Amino acid sequence: MSMQNKQPFATSLSSSKILAIGIFICGIFIAVFGIWAAMAPLNSAAIASGKLVIKGDKTLIQHLEGGIISEVAVTAGQVVHPGDLLVAFDTTATSASLAASQTQLLDSLALQTRLMASQNNQEVDFSQLQEIYKLSPELDNIIANHSLLAVTNRNNFANQLQLLDEKILVTEQEIIGLQAQQVALQATDKLLRDEQNILNNLASHNTTFIEKNQLAQQIAANKGSMGQVQAQIAQARQSIVATKLEKVQLKLDQQQYTLDQLTQLSVAIE
């Protein structure tokens, strides 16, 4: 009975010693660490850079193309709502760029109208363009310039065709003159041959060999002249054909140039 009562007491005493020893060891460890922390040199600590970031939903507002701010409409910490003006940019450069783009567009549209009229061989009509862009201050000058260009180009093209027509007319007149020479040479050839026949019939009389030879030379020379005139007529006719082909090619080139310009303009305007 006494042995059973002494055993729990011994166990309780042993646990108290263990707890006391543990507290003592922890105290020693804390004391040693405190002394080390107080006496350790600062240059032995690890140094690193950092950045202080405010916690919150901050949105970066940035202009896509940049520019000069002419007005700031809000202050720091001010509550704003969707659609409120935050900053205003200086529109001087933007307005100038927009005006230049609008002028270029109007010029392209006027050129397109002029080329289409040229392609259809019609007078240029800018009335539709004037109705759509009647408020543009540059439109009148643009239309005036393209109207002048239309007249100038039309006159230049007509002059080129006229020069070719005159070349054909001159060549035709040359052919008429050559044909007259041809008729005269044919008549001369007939006379010479008649004279030759007469001399042959009078061979038994006072005709000499020299006279017959001279007459034969005249006939040959006349025949050569007839051949030259015939060749000149053929060459003149070939020249007329070439000039007519040149007229056709000139018109085709004009049409192709107009078509190419219209195609490029359509791509640029779109």
mmCIF file of C-alpha atoms in Angstrom:
data_model
loop_
_atom_site.group_PDB
_atom_site.id
_atom_site.type_symbol
_atom_site.label_atom_id
_atom_site.label_comp_id
_atom_site.label_asym_id
_atom_site.label_seq_id
_atom_site.Cartn_x
_atom_site.Cartn_y
_atom_site.Cartn_z
ATOM 1 C CA MET A 1 0.000 0.000 0.000
ATOM 2 C CA SER A 2 2.860 2.414 0.800
ATOM 3 C CA MET A 3 4.699 1.509 -2.407
ATOM 4 C CA GLN A 4 1.709 2.424 -4.502
ATOM 5 C CA ASN A 5 1.454 5.839 -2.848
ATOM 6 C CA LYS A 6 5.188 6.749 -3.353
ATOM 7 C CA GLN A 7 5.316 5.959 -7.136
ATOM 8 C CA PRO A 8 3.026 8.828 -8.402
ATOM 9 C CA PHE A 9 4.938 11.297 -6.293
ATOM 10 C CA ALA A 10 8.256 10.281 -7.870
ATOM 11 C CA THR A 11 6.838 10.605 -11.365
ATOM 12 C CA SER A 12 5.526 14.111 -10.601
ATOM 13 C CA LEU A 13 8.907 15.149 -9.239
ATOM 14 C CA SER A 14 10.708 13.892 -12.314
ATOM 15 C CA SER A 15 8.417 15.885 -14.658
ATOM 16 C CA SER A 16 9.004 19.082 -12.716
ATOM 17 C CA LYS A 17 12.789 18.682 -13.097
ATOM 18 C CA ILE A 18 12.517 18.161 -16.838
ATOM 19 C CA LEU A 19 10.343 21.282 -17.224
ATOM 20 C CA ALA A 20 12.754 23.332 -15.146
ATOM 21 C CA ILE A 21 15.731 22.154 -17.170
ATOM 22 C CA GLY A 22 13.920 23.000 -20.446
ATOM 23 C CA ILE A 23 13.077 26.526 -19.258
ATOM 24 C CA PHE A 24 16.695 27.005 -18.128
ATOM 25 C CA ILE A 25 18.068 25.919 -21.533
ATOM 26 C CA CYS A 26 15.659 28.218 -23.398
ATOM 27 C CA GLY A 27 16.656 31.099 -21.206
ATOM 28 C CA ILE A 28 20.332 30.480 -21.895
ATOM 29 C CA PHE A 29 19.639 30.316 -25.683
ATOM 30 C CA ILE A 30 17.676 33.574 -25.634
ATOM 31 C CA ALA A 31 20.365 35.296 -23.627
ATOM 32 C CA VAL A 32 23.129 34.135 -25.961
ATOM 33 C CA PHE A 33 21.153 35.184 -29.065
ATOM 34 C CA GLY A 34 20.422 38.598 -27.557
ATOM 35 C CA ILE A 35 24.085 39.161 -26.735
ATOM 36 C CA TRP A 36 25.106 38.132 -30.293
ATOM 37 C CA ALA A 37 22.474 40.385 -31.888
ATOM 38 C CA ALA A 38 23.616 43.327 -29.829
ATOM 39 C CA MET A 39 27.303 42.878 -30.500
ATOM 40 C CA ALA A 40 27.315 41.633 -34.152
ATOM 41 C CA PRO A 41 28.696 44.261 -36.653
ATOM 42 C CA LEU A 42 26.157 45.782 -39.066
ATOM 43 C CA ASN A 43 28.387 45.346 -42.133
ATOM 44 C CA SER A 44 27.957 41.620 -41.855
ATOM 45 C CA ALA A 45 24.203 41.867 -42.493
ATOM 46 C CA ALA A 46 22.763 41.053 -45.959
ATOM 47 C CA ILE A 47 21.928 44.234 -48.022
ATOM 48 C CA ALA A 48 19.339 44.226 -50.849
ATOM 49 C CA SER A 49 17.368 46.841 -52.803
ATOM 50 C CA GLY A 50 13.596 47.003 -52.606
ATOM 51 C CA LYS A 51 10.586 48.953 -53.764
ATOM 52 C CA LEU A 52 7.713 50.160 -51.687
ATOM 53 C CA VAL A 53 4.423 49.404 -53.455
ATOM 54 C CA ILE A 54 1.132 50.769 -52.211
ATOM 55 C CA LYS A 55 -1.460 48.053 -52.029
ATOM 56 C CA GLY A 56 -4.490 48.864 -54.160
ATOM 57 C CA ASP A 57 -5.928 48.767 -57.712
ATOM 58 C CA LYS A 58 -3.916 51.444 -59.499
ATOM 59 C CA THR A 59 -4.374 51.829 -63.303
ATOM 60 C CA LEU A 60 -1.697 53.395 -65.508
ATOM 61 C CA ILE A 61 -3.196 56.027 -67.809
ATOM 62 C CA GLN A 62 -1.009 56.733 -70.844
ATOM 63 C CA HIS A 63 -1.612 58.426 -74.204
ATOM 64 C CA LEU A 64 -0.994 56.072 -77.131
ATOM 65 C CA GLU A 65 0.846 58.576 -79.315
ATOM 66 C CA GLY A 66 2.082 61.136 -76.806
ATOM 67 C CA GLY A 67 1.573 64.861 -76.957
ATOM 68 C CA ILE A 68 1.632 68.095 -74.998
ATOM 69 C CA ILE A 69 -0.767 68.442 -72.075
ATOM 70 C CA SER A 70 -2.498 71.811 -72.078
ATOM 71 C CA GLU A 71 -4.741 71.275 -69.031
ATOM 72 C CA VAL A 72 -4.990 68.928 -66.039
ATOM 73 C CA ALA A 73 -8.641 68.773 -64.973
ATOM 74 C CA VAL A 74 -8.257 66.710 -61.759
ATOM 75 C CA THR A 75 -6.240 66.854 -58.571
ATOM 76 C CA ALA A 76 -4.520 64.132 -56.563
ATOM 77 C CA GLY A 77 -6.998 62.054 -54.599
ATOM 78 C CA GLN A 78 -10.029 63.387 -56.478
ATOM 79 C CA VAL A 79 -12.772 60.863 -57.158
ATOM 80 C CA VAL A 80 -13.564 60.592 -60.872
ATOM 81 C CA HIS A 81 -16.234 58.782 -62.833
ATOM 82 C CA PRO A 82 -16.312 57.259 -66.307
ATOM 83 C CA GLY A 83 -16.443 59.996 -68.900
ATOM 84 C CA ASP A 84 -14.905 62.709 -66.697
ATOM 85 C CA LEU A 85 -12.160 64.845 -68.259
ATOM 86 C CA LEU A 86 -8.791 64.034 -66.731
ATOM 87 C CA VAL A 87 -6.323 65.869 -68.943
ATOM 88 C CA ALA A 88 -6.578 67.869 -72.158
ATOM 89 C CA PHE A 89 -3.913 67.668 -74.857
ATOM 90 C CA ASP A 90 -2.754 70.513 -77.060
ATOM 91 C CA THR A 91 -4.471 69.964 -80.437
ATOM 92 C CA THR A 92 -2.326 72.309 -82.558
ATOM 93 C CA ALA A 93 -0.204 69.591 -84.164
ATOM 94 C CA THR A 94 -3.121 67.174 -84.390
ATOM 95 C CA SER A 95 -5.357 69.763 -86.035
ATOM 96 C CA ALA A 96 -2.664 70.604 -88.575
ATOM 97 C CA SER A 97 -2.163 66.929 -89.368
ATOM 98 C CA LEU A 98 -5.915 66.414 -89.702
ATOM 99 C CA ALA A 99 -6.234 69.403 -92.017
ATOM 100 C CA ALA A 100 -3.403 68.101 -94.193
ATOM 101 C CA SER A 101 -5.018 64.655 -94.366
ATOM 102 C CA GLN A 102 -8.377 66.165 -95.318
ATOM 103 C CA THR A 103 -6.744 68.275 -98.029
ATOM 104 C CA GLN A 104 -4.968 65.201 -99.398
ATOM 105 C CA LEU A 105 -8.247 63.273 -99.398
ATOM 106 C CA LEU A 106 -10.065 66.048 -101.270
ATOM 107 C CA ASP A 107 -7.218 66.262 -103.783
ATOM 108 C CA SER A 108 -7.386 62.499 -104.347
ATOM 109 C CA LEU A 109 -11.157 62.599 -104.821
ATOM 110 C CA ALA A 110 -10.863 65.494 -107.275
ATOM 111 C CA LEU A 111 -8.161 63.641 -109.194
ATOM 112 C CA GLN A 112 -10.363 60.540 -109.280
ATOM 113 C CA THR A 113 -13.258 62.583 -110.693
ATOM 114 C CA ARG A 114 -10.995 64.129 -113.335
ATOM 115 C CA LEU A 115 -9.520 60.787 -114.394
ATOM 116 C CA MET A 116 -12.927 59.134 -114.660
ATOM 117 C CA ALA A 117 -14.115 61.971 -116.903
ATOM 118 C CA SER A 118 -10.987 61.565 -119.039
ATOM 119 C CA GLN A 119 -11.531 57.812 -119.257
ATOM 120 C CA ASN A 120 -15.097 58.311 -120.471
ATOM 121 C CA ASN A 121 -14.088 61.203 -122.746
ATOM 122 C CA GLN A 122 -16.426 63.580 -120.897
ATOM 123 C CA GLU A 123 -16.253 67.018 -119.358
ATOM 124 C CA VAL A 124 -15.188 67.078 -115.699
ATOM 125 C CA ASP A 125 -18.118 67.542 -113.304
ATOM 126 C CA PHE A 126 -17.219 68.339 -109.685
ATOM 127 C CA SER A 127 -20.794 69.061 -108.566
ATOM 128 C CA GLN A 128 -21.125 65.882 -106.492
ATOM 129 C CA LEU A 129 -17.851 66.570 -104.726
ATOM 130 C CA GLN A 130 -18.904 70.151 -104.039
ATOM 131 C CA GLU A 131 -22.186 68.980 -102.554
ATOM 132 C CA ILE A 132 -20.568 66.504 -100.155
ATOM 133 C CA TYR A 133 -17.633 68.681 -99.037
ATOM 134 C CA LYS A 134 -19.152 72.126 -99.463
ATOM 135 C CA LEU A 135 -17.945 73.237 -96.030
ATOM 136 C CA SER A 136 -14.280 72.580 -96.787
ATOM 137 C CA PRO A 137 -12.362 75.859 -97.289
ATOM 138 C CA GLU A 138 -9.752 74.185 -99.539
ATOM 139 C CA LEU A 139 -12.208 72.611 -101.954
ATOM 140 C CA ASP A 140 -12.536 75.599 -104.302
ATOM 141 C CA ASN A 141 -8.776 75.844 -104.827
ATOM 142 C CA ILE A 142 -8.474 72.097 -105.362
ATOM 143 C CA ILE A 143 -11.287 72.065 -107.942
ATOM 144 C CA ALA A 144 -9.789 75.075 -109.722
ATOM 145 C CA ASN A 145 -6.392 73.369 -109.976
ATOM 146 C CA HIS A 146 -7.835 70.100 -111.283
ATOM 147 C CA SER A 147 -10.087 71.915 -113.739
ATOM 148 C CA LEU A 148 -7.026 73.665 -115.148
ATOM 149 C CA LEU A 149 -5.134 70.367 -115.296
ATOM 150 C CA ALA A 150 -8.058 68.706 -117.069
ATOM 151 C CA VAL A 151 -8.116 71.405 -119.762
ATOM 152 C CA THR A 152 -4.324 71.363 -120.120
ATOM 153 C CA ASN A 153 -4.098 67.578 -120.412
ATOM 154 C CA ARG A 154 -7.007 67.422 -122.836
ATOM 155 C CA ASN A 155 -5.433 70.094 -125.044
ATOM 156 C CA ASN A 156 -2.032 68.402 -124.949
ATOM 157 C CA PHE A 157 -3.542 65.068 -125.925
ATOM 158 C CA ALA A 158 -5.581 66.700 -128.701
ATOM 159 C CA ASN A 159 -2.448 68.455 -129.977
ATOM 160 C CA GLN A 160 -0.565 65.171 -130.120
ATOM 161 C CA LEU A 161 -3.373 63.592 -132.126
ATOM 162 C CA GLN A 162 -3.529 66.638 -134.378
ATOM 163 C CA LEU A 163 0.197 66.415 -135.111
ATOM 164 C CA LEU A 164 -0.208 62.794 -136.128
ATOM 165 C CA ASP A 165 -3.202 63.671 -138.322
ATOM 166 C CA GLU A 166 -1.187 66.425 -139.998
ATOM 167 C CA LYS A 167 1.659 63.975 -140.571
ATOM 168 C CA ILE A 168 -0.774 61.604 -142.288
ATOM 169 C CA LEU A 169 -2.181 64.448 -144.409
ATOM 170 C CA VAL A 170 1.294 65.538 -145.526
ATOM 171 C CA THR A 171 2.189 61.976 -146.450
ATOM 172 C CA GLU A 172 -1.029 61.608 -148.416
ATOM 173 C CA GLN A 173 -0.171 64.770 -150.334
ATOM 174 C CA GLU A 174 3.264 63.340 -151.067
ATOM 175 C CA ILE A 175 1.616 60.218 -152.433
ATOM 176 C CA ILE A 176 -0.565 62.317 -154.729
ATOM 177 C CA GLY A 177 2.542 64.091 -156.061
ATOM 178 C CA LEU A 178 4.360 60.799 -156.554
ATOM 179 C CA GLN A 179 1.386 59.326 -158.353
ATOM 180 C CA ALA A 180 1.408 62.338 -160.709
ATOM 181 C CA GLN A 181 5.092 61.712 -161.373
ATOM 182 C CA GLN A 182 4.269 58.081 -161.977
ATOM 183 C CA VAL A 183 1.663 59.007 -164.596
ATOM 184 C CA ALA A 184 4.117 61.345 -166.308
ATOM 185 C CA LEU A 185 6.822 58.702 -166.363
ATOM 186 C CA GLN A 186 4.376 56.175 -167.773
ATOM 187 C CA ALA A 187 3.473 58.634 -170.528
ATOM 188 C CA THR A 188 7.147 59.261 -171.226
ATOM 189 C CA ASP A 189 7.755 55.545 -171.373
ATOM 190 C CA LYS A 190 4.991 55.172 -173.953
ATOM 191 C CA LEU A 191 6.422 57.958 -176.099
ATOM 192 C CA LEU A 192 9.913 56.517 -175.930
ATOM 193 C CA ARG A 193 8.712 53.088 -176.884
ATOM 194 C CA ASP A 194 6.678 54.494 -179.777
ATOM 195 C CA GLU A 195 9.788 56.303 -180.956
ATOM 196 C CA GLN A 196 11.773 53.098 -180.630
ATOM 197 C CA ASN A 197 9.256 51.231 -182.775
ATOM 198 C CA ILE A 198 9.468 53.917 -185.397
ATOM 199 C CA LEU A 199 13.254 53.726 -185.461
ATOM 200 C CA ASN A 200 13.084 49.956 -185.799
ATOM 201 C CA ASN A 201 10.769 50.301 -188.775
ATOM 202 C CA LEU A 202 13.162 52.799 -190.360
ATOM 203 C CA ALA A 203 16.160 50.624 -189.811
ATOM 204 C CA SER A 204 16.889 50.494 -193.479
ATOM 205 C CA HIS A 205 17.070 54.254 -193.790
ATOM 206 C CA ASN A 206 19.249 56.860 -192.104
ATOM 207 C CA THR A 207 19.023 55.573 -188.515
ATOM 208 C CA THR A 208 22.262 54.751 -186.806
ATOM 209 C CA PHE A 209 23.153 52.365 -184.046
ATOM 210 C CA ILE A 210 24.060 55.254 -181.776
ATOM 211 C CA GLU A 211 20.562 56.749 -182.005
ATOM 212 C CA LYS A 212 18.971 53.418 -181.166
ATOM 213 C CA ASN A 213 21.336 52.957 -178.235
ATOM 214 C CA GLN A 214 20.595 56.413 -176.843
ATOM 215 C CA LEU A 215 16.867 55.777 -177.104
ATOM 216 C CA ALA A 216 17.213 52.462 -175.308
ATOM 217 C CA GLN A 217 19.160 54.177 -172.503
ATOM 218 C CA GLN A 218 16.395 56.781 -172.139
ATOM 219 C CA ILE A 219 13.785 54.056 -171.901
ATOM 220 C CA ALA A 220 15.817 52.242 -169.221
ATOM 221 C CA ALA A 221 16.408 55.433 -167.230
ATOM 222 C CA ASN A 222 12.729 56.280 -167.402
ATOM 223 C CA LYS A 223 11.855 52.800 -166.235
ATOM 224 C CA GLY A 224 14.257 53.199 -163.310
ATOM 225 C CA SER A 225 12.601 56.483 -162.354
ATOM 226 C CA MET A 226 9.218 54.763 -162.470
ATOM 227 C CA GLY A 227 10.524 52.098 -160.098
ATOM 228 C CA GLN A 228 11.859 54.725 -157.671
ATOM 229 C CA VAL A 229 8.552 56.574 -157.656
ATOM 230 C CA GLN A 230 6.679 53.323 -157.054
ATOM 231 C CA ALA A 231 8.968 52.550 -154.114
ATOM 232 C CA GLN A 232 8.443 56.037 -152.656
ATOM 233 C CA ILE A 233 4.679 55.613 -152.929
ATOM 234 C CA ALA A 234 4.873 52.274 -151.112
ATOM 235 C CA GLN A 235 7.096 53.796 -148.400
ATOM 236 C CA ALA A 236 4.715 56.727 -147.953
ATOM 237 C CA ARG A 237 1.784 54.366 -147.552
ATOM 238 C CA GLN A 238 3.710 52.386 -144.935
ATOM 239 C CA SER A 239 4.401 55.650 -143.130
ATOM 240 C CA ILE A 240 0.680 56.409 -143.045
ATOM 241 C CA VAL A 241 -0.055 52.978 -141.583
ATOM 242 C CA ALA A 242 2.660 53.451 -138.938
ATOM 243 C CA THR A 243 1.295 56.879 -138.009
ATOM 244 C CA LYS A 244 -2.224 55.506 -137.643
ATOM 245 C CA LEU A 245 -0.881 52.750 -135.395
ATOM 246 C CA GLU A 246 0.931 55.425 -133.380
ATOM 247 C CA LYS A 247 -2.386 57.209 -132.888
ATOM 248 C CA VAL A 248 -4.005 54.005 -131.676
ATOM 249 C CA GLN A 249 -1.099 53.300 -129.313
ATOM 250 C CA LEU A 250 -1.248 56.847 -127.961
ATOM 251 C CA LYS A 251 -4.919 56.399 -127.099
ATOM 252 C CA LEU A 252 -4.248 52.998 -125.520
ATOM 253 C CA ASP A 253 -1.401 54.405 -123.437
ATOM 254 C CA GLN A 254 -3.630 57.236 -122.281
ATOM 255 C CA GLN A 255 -6.359 54.797 -121.264
ATOM 256 C CA GLN A 256 -3.899 52.515 -119.475
ATOM 257 C CA TYR A 257 -2.323 55.422 -117.616
ATOM 258 C CA THR A 258 -5.750 56.618 -116.504
ATOM 259 C CA LEU A 259 -6.730 53.116 -115.391
ATOM 260 C CA ASP A 260 -3.509 52.680 -113.387
ATOM 261 C CA GLN A 261 -4.002 56.033 -111.679
ATOM 262 C CA LEU A 262 -7.610 55.185 -110.797
ATOM 263 C CA THR A 263 -6.547 51.826 -109.354
ATOM 264 C CA GLN A 264 -3.888 53.424 -107.164
ATOM 265 C CA LEU A 265 -6.293 56.114 -106.019
ATOM 266 C CA SER A 266 -8.963 53.588 -105.106
ATOM 267 C CA VAL A 267 -6.498 51.735 -102.878
ATOM 268 C CA ALA A 268 -5.232 54.975 -101.284
ATOM 269 C CA ILE A 269 -8.735 56.359 -100.622
ATOM 270 C CA GLU A 270 -10.010 53.126 -99.096
#
